[in-house]
């Protein structure tokens, strides 16, 4: 069970702890070699469709929503980082966990722990093993 810390202003896409991803879908796909792309769900709206997709790269998984009426637009649903190769988040796998979780408001820092930093609609999960970040998960509101 993670230690839950309230960070009301936390957002996946804005602010100092946000994921830094390209603004357009083609830029997102160009981050690296896609291991897998999977359509999870399609919702029909008036005149267009919203398509929920999983994009899997080596050490990073993204859940996004794309829109048929604007092919370059996407909304981030979640981002999972499990490799130090990805620097799109201020919480980087392999770095010491203590300084970051302290900046986010954790009162207690342990070498092996899980934290959930909960904003109004978005959350950031950080897993630490031996004092180093081992996994980072953003869960984002998609509307």
PDB file of C-alpha atoms in Angstrom:
ATOM      1  CA  UNK A   1       0.000   0.000   0.000  1.00  0.00           C
ATOM      2  CA  UNK A   2       1.514   3.347  -0.954  1.00  0.00           C
ATOM      3  CA  UNK A   3       1.937   6.229   1.437  1.00  0.00           C
ATOM      4  CA  UNK A   4      -0.544   8.843   0.202  1.00  0.00           C
ATOM      5  CA  UNK A   5       0.516  12.492   0.196  1.00  0.00           C
ATOM      6  CA  UNK A   6      -1.952  15.191  -0.849  1.00  0.00           C
ATOM      7  CA  UNK A   7      -0.515  17.621  -3.396  1.00  0.00           C
ATOM      8  CA  UNK A   8      -3.651  19.498  -4.516  1.00  0.00           C
ATOM      9  CA  UNK A   9      -1.894  21.450  -7.277  1.00  0.00           C
ATOM     10  CA  UNK A  10      -0.256  18.366  -8.849  1.00  0.00           C
ATOM     11  CA  UNK A  11      -0.925  17.953 -12.567  1.00  0.00           C
ATOM     12  CA  UNK A  12       0.404  15.440 -15.086  1.00  0.00           C
ATOM     13  CA  UNK A  13       0.812  18.061 -17.790  1.00  0.00           C
ATOM     14  CA  UNK A  14       1.638  21.357 -16.050  1.00  0.00           C
ATOM     15  CA  UNK A  15       3.874  22.423 -13.206  1.00  0.00           C
ATOM     16  CA  UNK A  16       7.271  21.364 -11.906  1.00  0.00           C
ATOM     17  CA  UNK A  17       6.486  17.635 -11.625  1.00  0.00           C
ATOM     18  CA  UNK A  18       4.691  17.241 -14.962  1.00  0.00           C
ATOM     19  CA  UNK A  19       5.560  14.746 -17.684  1.00  0.00           C
ATOM     20  CA  UNK A  20       7.408  16.471 -20.538  1.00  0.00           C
ATOM     21  CA  UNK A  21       6.076  14.873 -23.707  1.00  0.00           C
ATOM     22  CA  UNK A  22       5.877  16.244 -27.252  1.00  0.00           C
ATOM     23  CA  UNK A  23       2.803  18.349 -27.953  1.00  0.00           C
ATOM     24  CA  UNK A  24       1.728  16.344 -31.013  1.00  0.00           C
ATOM     25  CA  UNK A  25       1.143  12.644 -31.656  1.00  0.00           C
ATOM     26  CA  UNK A  26       3.809  12.346 -34.371  1.00  0.00           C
ATOM     27  CA  UNK A  27       6.372  13.702 -31.894  1.00  0.00           C
ATOM     28  CA  UNK A  28       5.226  11.229 -29.281  1.00  0.00           C
ATOM     29  CA  UNK A  29       5.631   8.305 -31.666  1.00  0.00           C
ATOM     30  CA  UNK A  30       9.104   9.568 -32.618  1.00  0.00           C
ATOM     31  CA  UNK A  31      10.423   9.246 -29.040  1.00  0.00           C
ATOM     32  CA  UNK A  32      11.690   5.750 -29.774  1.00  0.00           C
ATOM     33  CA  UNK A  33      10.904   2.436 -31.357  1.00  0.00           C
ATOM     34  CA  UNK A  34       7.366   1.332 -30.555  1.00  0.00           C
ATOM     35  CA  UNK A  35       7.267  -2.242 -29.277  1.00  0.00           C
ATOM     36  CA  UNK A  36       3.472  -2.344 -29.407  1.00  0.00           C
ATOM     37  CA  UNK A  37       0.480  -0.153 -30.088  1.00  0.00           C
ATOM     38  CA  UNK A  38      -2.919  -1.374 -29.036  1.00  0.00           C
ATOM     39  CA  UNK A  39      -6.374   0.167 -29.388  1.00  0.00           C
ATOM     40  CA  UNK A  40      -8.163  -0.309 -26.077  1.00  0.00           C
ATOM     41  CA  UNK A  41     -11.479   1.434 -26.654  1.00  0.00           C
ATOM     42  CA  UNK A  42     -13.235   3.583 -29.239  1.00  0.00           C
ATOM     43  CA  UNK A  43     -15.953   6.059 -28.316  1.00  0.00           C
ATOM     44  CA  UNK A  44     -18.087   7.689 -30.980  1.00  0.00           C
ATOM     45  CA  UNK A  45     -18.956  11.327 -30.529  1.00  0.00           C
ATOM     46  CA  UNK A  46     -20.826  13.635 -32.847  1.00  0.00           C
ATOM     47  CA  UNK A  47     -18.704  13.724 -35.991  1.00  0.00           C
ATOM     48  CA  UNK A  48     -15.552  12.048 -34.632  1.00  0.00           C
ATOM     49  CA  UNK A  49     -14.178   9.227 -32.510  1.00  0.00           C
ATOM     50  CA  UNK A  50     -12.021   9.244 -29.399  1.00  0.00           C
ATOM     51  CA  UNK A  51      -9.603   6.310 -29.490  1.00  0.00           C
ATOM     52  CA  UNK A  52      -7.902   5.089 -26.313  1.00  0.00           C
ATOM     53  CA  UNK A  53      -4.502   3.516 -27.099  1.00  0.00           C
ATOM     54  CA  UNK A  54      -1.540   1.930 -25.321  1.00  0.00           C
ATOM     55  CA  UNK A  55       1.871   2.811 -26.724  1.00  0.00           C
ATOM     56  CA  UNK A  56       4.663   0.568 -25.431  1.00  0.00           C
ATOM     57  CA  UNK A  57       8.288   1.485 -25.784  1.00  0.00           C
ATOM     58  CA  UNK A  58      11.214  -0.266 -24.111  1.00  0.00           C
ATOM     59  CA  UNK A  59      10.872   0.854 -20.469  1.00  0.00           C
ATOM     60  CA  UNK A  60       7.974   3.284 -21.029  1.00  0.00           C
ATOM     61  CA  UNK A  61       4.247   2.748 -21.534  1.00  0.00           C
ATOM     62  CA  UNK A  62       1.761   5.480 -22.390  1.00  0.00           C
ATOM     63  CA  UNK A  63      -2.005   5.356 -22.347  1.00  0.00           C
ATOM     64  CA  UNK A  64      -3.366   8.122 -24.549  1.00  0.00           C
ATOM     65  CA  UNK A  65      -6.620   9.227 -26.141  1.00  0.00           C
ATOM     66  CA  UNK A  66      -6.463  10.331 -29.783  1.00  0.00           C
ATOM     67  CA  UNK A  67      -9.142  12.052 -31.846  1.00  0.00           C
ATOM     68  CA  UNK A  68     -10.136  11.257 -35.440  1.00  0.00           C
ATOM     69  CA  UNK A  69     -11.060  14.891 -36.137  1.00  0.00           C
ATOM     70  CA  UNK A  70      -7.564  16.112 -35.170  1.00  0.00           C
ATOM     71  CA  UNK A  71      -4.939  13.436 -35.982  1.00  0.00           C
ATOM     72  CA  UNK A  72      -2.055  15.159 -34.157  1.00  0.00           C
ATOM     73  CA  UNK A  73      -3.954  15.808 -30.902  1.00  0.00           C
ATOM     74  CA  UNK A  74      -3.764  13.462 -27.945  1.00  0.00           C
ATOM     75  CA  UNK A  75      -4.547  13.502 -24.244  1.00  0.00           C
ATOM     76  CA  UNK A  76      -2.369  11.666 -21.744  1.00  0.00           C
ATOM     77  CA  UNK A  77      -4.152   9.079 -19.570  1.00  0.00           C
ATOM     78  CA  UNK A  78      -1.106   7.505 -17.939  1.00  0.00           C
ATOM     79  CA  UNK A  79       2.649   7.236 -18.272  1.00  0.00           C
ATOM     80  CA  UNK A  80       4.745   4.442 -16.777  1.00  0.00           C
ATOM     81  CA  UNK A  81       8.538   4.694 -16.637  1.00  0.00           C
ATOM     82  CA  UNK A  82      10.615   1.634 -15.699  1.00  0.00           C
ATOM     83  CA  UNK A  83      13.948   2.464 -17.323  1.00  0.00           C
ATOM     84  CA  UNK A  84      16.554   5.194 -16.721  1.00  0.00           C
ATOM     85  CA  UNK A  85      16.679   5.789 -20.476  1.00  0.00           C
ATOM     86  CA  UNK A  86      13.583   8.023 -20.295  1.00  0.00           C
ATOM     87  CA  UNK A  87      14.000  11.584 -19.052  1.00  0.00           C
ATOM     88  CA  UNK A  88      10.473  12.842 -19.756  1.00  0.00           C
ATOM     89  CA  UNK A  89       9.617  13.044 -16.056  1.00  0.00           C
ATOM     90  CA  UNK A  90      11.387  14.846 -13.191  1.00  0.00           C
ATOM     91  CA  UNK A  91      11.304  11.512 -11.344  1.00  0.00           C
ATOM     92  CA  UNK A  92      13.861   9.440 -13.255  1.00  0.00           C
ATOM     93  CA  UNK A  93      14.388   5.735 -12.710  1.00  0.00           C
ATOM     94  CA  UNK A  94      17.726   5.077 -11.019  1.00  0.00           C
ATOM     95  CA  UNK A  95      18.014   8.436  -9.273  1.00  0.00           C
ATOM     96  CA  UNK A  96      17.849   8.771  -5.472  1.00  0.00           C
ATOM     97  CA  UNK A  97      14.228   8.921  -4.358  1.00  0.00           C
ATOM     98  CA  UNK A  98      14.691  10.960  -1.164  1.00  0.00           C
ATOM     99  CA  UNK A  99      15.172  14.470  -2.585  1.00  0.00           C
ATOM    100  CA  UNK A 100      12.214  14.218  -4.962  1.00  0.00           C
ATOM    101  CA  UNK A 101       9.693  12.713  -2.554  1.00  0.00           C
ATOM    102  CA  UNK A 102      10.721  15.250   0.082  1.00  0.00           C
ATOM    103  CA  UNK A 103      10.122  18.104  -2.411  1.00  0.00           C
ATOM    104  CA  UNK A 104       6.697  16.603  -3.113  1.00  0.00           C
ATOM    105  CA  UNK A 105       5.842  16.690   0.602  1.00  0.00           C
ATOM    106  CA  UNK A 106       6.571  13.198   1.926  1.00  0.00           C
ATOM    107  CA  UNK A 107       7.209  13.432   5.660  1.00  0.00           C
ATOM    108  CA  UNK A 108       8.867  10.050   5.872  1.00  0.00           C
ATOM    109  CA  UNK A 109      11.498   8.820   3.427  1.00  0.00           C
ATOM    110  CA  UNK A 110      12.420   5.149   3.406  1.00  0.00           C
ATOM    111  CA  UNK A 111      14.778   3.253   1.099  1.00  0.00           C
ATOM    112  CA  UNK A 112      12.072   0.762   0.077  1.00  0.00           C
ATOM    113  CA  UNK A 113       8.715   2.468  -0.228  1.00  0.00           C
ATOM    114  CA  UNK A 114       5.821   3.421  -2.489  1.00  0.00           C
ATOM    115  CA  UNK A 115       4.273   6.873  -2.525  1.00  0.00           C
ATOM    116  CA  UNK A 116       1.172   8.253  -4.186  1.00  0.00           C
ATOM    117  CA  UNK A 117       1.173  12.014  -4.613  1.00  0.00           C
ATOM    118  CA  UNK A 118      -2.479  12.855  -5.191  1.00  0.00           C
ATOM    119  CA  UNK A 119      -3.678  16.009  -6.880  1.00  0.00           C
ATOM    120  CA  UNK A 120      -7.274  17.041  -7.485  1.00  0.00           C
ATOM    121  CA  UNK A 121      -7.579  14.878 -10.623  1.00  0.00           C
ATOM    122  CA  UNK A 122      -4.072  13.494 -11.334  1.00  0.00           C
ATOM    123  CA  UNK A 123      -1.679  11.321  -9.325  1.00  0.00           C
ATOM    124  CA  UNK A 124       1.995  10.434  -9.329  1.00  0.00           C
ATOM    125  CA  UNK A 125       3.190   7.088  -7.962  1.00  0.00           C
ATOM    126  CA  UNK A 126       6.854   6.588  -7.114  1.00  0.00           C
ATOM    127  CA  UNK A 127       8.336   3.253  -6.131  1.00  0.00           C
ATOM    128  CA  UNK A 128      11.725   3.171  -4.422  1.00  0.00           C
ATOM    129  CA  UNK A 129      14.059   0.215  -3.902  1.00  0.00           C
ATOM    130  CA  UNK A 130      17.349   0.592  -2.018  1.00  0.00           C
ATOM    131  CA  UNK A 131      16.834   4.369  -1.996  1.00  0.00           C
ATOM    132  CA  UNK A 132      16.559   4.683  -5.782  1.00  0.00           C
ATOM    133  CA  UNK A 133      13.520   5.303  -7.943  1.00  0.00           C
ATOM    134  CA  UNK A 134      12.563   2.011  -9.601  1.00  0.00           C
ATOM    135  CA  UNK A 135       9.189   2.893 -11.117  1.00  0.00           C
ATOM    136  CA  UNK A 136       7.242   6.060 -11.889  1.00  0.00           C
ATOM    137  CA  UNK A 137       3.552   6.099 -12.813  1.00  0.00           C
ATOM    138  CA  UNK A 138       1.451   9.107 -13.749  1.00  0.00           C
ATOM    139  CA  UNK A 139      -2.329   8.720 -13.761  1.00  0.00           C
ATOM    140  CA  UNK A 140      -4.034  11.595 -15.526  1.00  0.00           C
ATOM    141  CA  UNK A 141      -7.612  12.756 -15.950  1.00  0.00           C
ATOM    142  CA  UNK A 142      -8.682  12.596 -19.603  1.00  0.00           C
ATOM    143  CA  UNK A 143     -12.072  14.236 -19.318  1.00  0.00           C
TER     144      UNK A 143
END
